[in-house]
Amino acid sequence: MRFKKVLPYKLKRLIPMLGLAGASLFMTGCSEKEESIPMRDVELKFTPEDVTAIAYSENSFFLSGNFSIGDVAKHYVNDKSVRTIYLVPEGNWYYFIYTNIQGIRKNVFEPLFEYSDKFKGKGDFNFSIGEASMIPEDSLWYLSKGWTINKYR
């Protein structure tokens, strides 16, 4: 037994229908596309003598007094194309004693991390051996933000 199925479409109707179906696949090009901004990461480097890229103080000694967030740091926080701002320590931090380590954390770094969640720590602080562990909360805080302490010792 053989069954024959007859299609109810005529050939002259089938070609325009296939053309219409194919054209509907390409109609999405007319819609407005959103331009995606390429995201980037930024490194702000600072030394024990110069933290002006991230914060500044009215006093000459930067571990005392009121601090304000630096203009460069504010610029990168407000920039939509910046995903993460890495704070990278440079130079020798070996002469910082535990009170200085606590002072820079409370006066400079904590206000930065409270200001924006774009800030992350990167790099190594080479404090004198044992100074960072004098107040364990400080050393653990530095580690939780992404820095290392005396990595190469």
Short mmCIF file of C-alpha atoms in Angstrom, two decimals:
data_model
loop_
_atom_site.label_atom_id
_atom_site.label_comp_id
_atom_site.label_asym_id
_atom_site.label_seq_id
_atom_site.Cartn_x
_atom_site.Cartn_y
_atom_site.Cartn_z
CA MET A 1 0.00 0.00 0.00
CA ARG A 2 1.29 3.33 -0.99
CA PHE A 3 0.08 6.65 0.32
CA LYS A 4 0.40 9.82 -1.58
CA LYS A 5 0.27 13.11 0.21
CA VAL A 6 -0.73 16.08 -1.80
CA LEU A 7 0.50 19.46 -0.65
CA PRO A 8 -2.17 22.14 -0.88
CA TYR A 9 0.40 24.83 -1.88
CA LYS A 10 1.09 25.76 -5.41
CA LEU A 11 4.62 26.47 -6.51
CA LYS A 12 3.87 30.09 -7.40
CA ARG A 13 2.75 30.73 -3.79
CA LEU A 14 5.58 28.82 -2.12
CA ILE A 15 8.44 30.97 -3.47
CA PRO A 16 7.11 34.32 -2.13
CA MET A 17 6.38 32.70 1.26
CA LEU A 18 9.95 31.40 1.53
CA GLY A 19 11.25 34.83 0.53
CA LEU A 20 9.15 36.50 3.22
CA ALA A 21 10.32 34.00 5.86
CA GLY A 22 13.96 34.54 4.89
CA ALA A 23 13.63 38.32 4.93
CA SER A 24 12.18 38.26 8.43
CA LEU A 25 15.41 36.65 9.68
CA PHE A 26 17.43 39.68 8.59
CA MET A 27 15.03 42.34 9.87
CA THR A 28 16.80 42.54 13.24
CA GLY A 29 19.50 44.75 11.70
CA CYS A 30 17.13 47.70 11.72
CA SER A 31 16.85 47.86 15.49
CA GLU A 32 19.10 50.26 17.40
CA LYS A 33 22.14 48.57 18.90
CA GLU A 34 23.64 49.54 22.25
CA GLU A 35 27.32 50.35 22.13
CA SER A 36 29.19 48.51 24.82
CA ILE A 37 31.98 50.39 26.53
CA PRO A 38 35.15 48.31 26.85
CA MET A 39 35.95 47.90 30.53
CA ARG A 40 39.48 48.41 31.81
CA ASP A 41 41.44 48.14 35.04
CA VAL A 42 43.62 50.95 36.39
CA GLU A 43 46.61 50.87 38.74
CA LEU A 44 47.25 53.79 41.11
CA LYS A 45 50.79 53.56 42.47
CA PHE A 46 51.85 55.23 45.70
CA THR A 47 54.93 55.35 47.87
CA PRO A 48 55.45 56.09 51.58
CA GLU A 49 56.50 59.61 50.63
CA ASP A 50 53.75 60.31 48.08
CA VAL A 51 50.13 59.20 48.31
CA THR A 52 48.70 62.18 46.42
CA ALA A 53 47.26 59.98 43.65
CA ILE A 54 44.90 58.37 46.13
CA ALA A 55 44.56 60.87 49.00
CA TYR A 56 45.84 64.17 50.27
CA SER A 57 46.03 65.93 53.62
CA GLU A 58 46.17 69.55 54.63
CA ASN A 59 49.00 68.70 57.03
CA SER A 60 52.55 68.14 55.87
CA PHE A 61 52.78 64.79 57.69
CA PHE A 62 50.37 62.50 55.90
CA LEU A 63 49.65 60.10 58.76
CA SER A 64 47.85 62.70 60.86
CA GLY A 65 44.98 65.01 60.17
CA ASN A 66 41.97 64.80 57.93
CA PHE A 67 42.35 63.18 54.56
CA SER A 68 40.44 63.74 51.39
CA ILE A 69 40.23 61.39 48.47
CA GLY A 70 42.63 62.38 45.71
CA ASP A 71 41.43 63.93 42.46
CA VAL A 72 42.94 61.15 40.35
CA ALA A 73 41.13 58.49 42.40
CA LYS A 74 37.83 60.40 42.13
CA HIS A 75 38.27 60.72 38.37
CA TYR A 76 38.69 56.96 37.95
CA VAL A 77 35.75 56.18 40.25
CA ASN A 78 33.47 58.38 38.14
CA ASP A 79 34.75 56.93 34.85
CA LYS A 80 32.21 54.39 33.53
CA SER A 81 34.86 52.47 31.59
CA VAL A 82 36.90 51.63 34.72
CA ARG A 83 36.00 48.29 36.28
CA THR A 84 38.63 48.04 39.04
CA ILE A 85 41.12 50.49 40.54
CA TYR A 86 44.12 48.65 41.94
CA LEU A 87 46.11 50.40 44.68
CA VAL A 88 49.73 49.34 44.25
CA PRO A 89 52.36 50.18 46.91
CA GLU A 90 55.88 50.94 45.71
CA GLY A 91 59.08 51.82 47.47
CA ASN A 92 60.38 50.80 50.86
CA TRP A 93 57.88 50.56 53.68
CA TYR A 94 60.35 48.98 56.11
CA TYR A 95 60.57 52.03 58.41
CA PHE A 96 56.83 51.95 59.18
CA ILE A 97 56.19 50.85 62.73
CA TYR A 98 52.87 49.38 63.83
CA THR A 99 51.36 52.78 64.70
CA ASN A 100 52.13 54.06 61.20
CA ILE A 101 50.67 50.90 59.66
CA GLN A 102 47.48 51.41 61.64
CA GLY A 103 47.41 55.16 60.90
CA ILE A 104 47.66 54.82 57.12
CA ARG A 105 45.01 52.11 57.19
CA LYS A 106 42.52 54.19 59.16
CA ASN A 107 43.27 57.60 57.63
CA VAL A 108 43.95 56.75 53.98
CA PHE A 109 42.83 53.28 52.94
CA GLU A 110 39.58 52.80 54.87
CA PRO A 111 38.00 56.01 53.52
CA LEU A 112 38.96 54.93 49.99
CA PHE A 113 37.34 51.51 50.33
CA GLU A 114 34.23 53.10 51.87
CA TYR A 115 34.05 55.65 49.04
CA SER A 116 33.83 53.07 46.26
CA ASP A 117 33.86 49.32 45.82
CA LYS A 118 36.02 49.73 42.70
CA PHE A 119 39.15 49.90 44.88
CA LYS A 120 41.20 46.74 45.42
CA GLY A 121 44.66 46.15 46.83
CA LYS A 122 47.44 44.70 44.70
CA GLY A 123 51.12 44.20 45.42
CA ASP A 124 53.27 43.80 48.50
CA PHE A 125 54.04 45.95 51.52
CA ASN A 126 57.57 45.27 52.75
CA PHE A 127 57.13 46.34 56.37
CA SER A 128 59.79 45.51 58.94
CA ILE A 129 59.53 41.93 60.09
CA GLY A 130 57.01 41.61 62.92
CA GLU A 131 55.62 45.15 62.75
CA ALA A 132 52.45 44.26 60.84
CA SER A 133 51.64 41.44 63.26
CA MET A 134 51.81 43.71 66.32
CA ILE A 135 48.14 44.48 65.75
CA PRO A 136 46.68 41.38 64.05
CA GLU A 137 43.52 43.18 62.92
CA ASP A 138 45.63 45.48 60.74
CA SER A 139 47.55 42.74 58.97
CA LEU A 140 44.37 40.74 58.40
CA TRP A 141 42.64 43.84 57.03
CA TYR A 142 45.46 44.44 54.53
CA LEU A 143 45.29 40.81 53.41
CA SER A 144 41.51 40.91 53.04
CA LYS A 145 41.79 43.87 50.65
CA GLY A 146 44.19 42.04 48.33
CA TRP A 147 47.66 43.12 49.43
CA THR A 148 50.42 40.86 50.69
CA ILE A 149 52.81 41.67 53.52
CA ASN A 150 56.49 40.73 53.29
CA LYS A 151 55.82 38.23 50.53
CA TYR A 152 59.48 37.74 49.66
CA ARG A 153 60.76 37.21 53.22
#
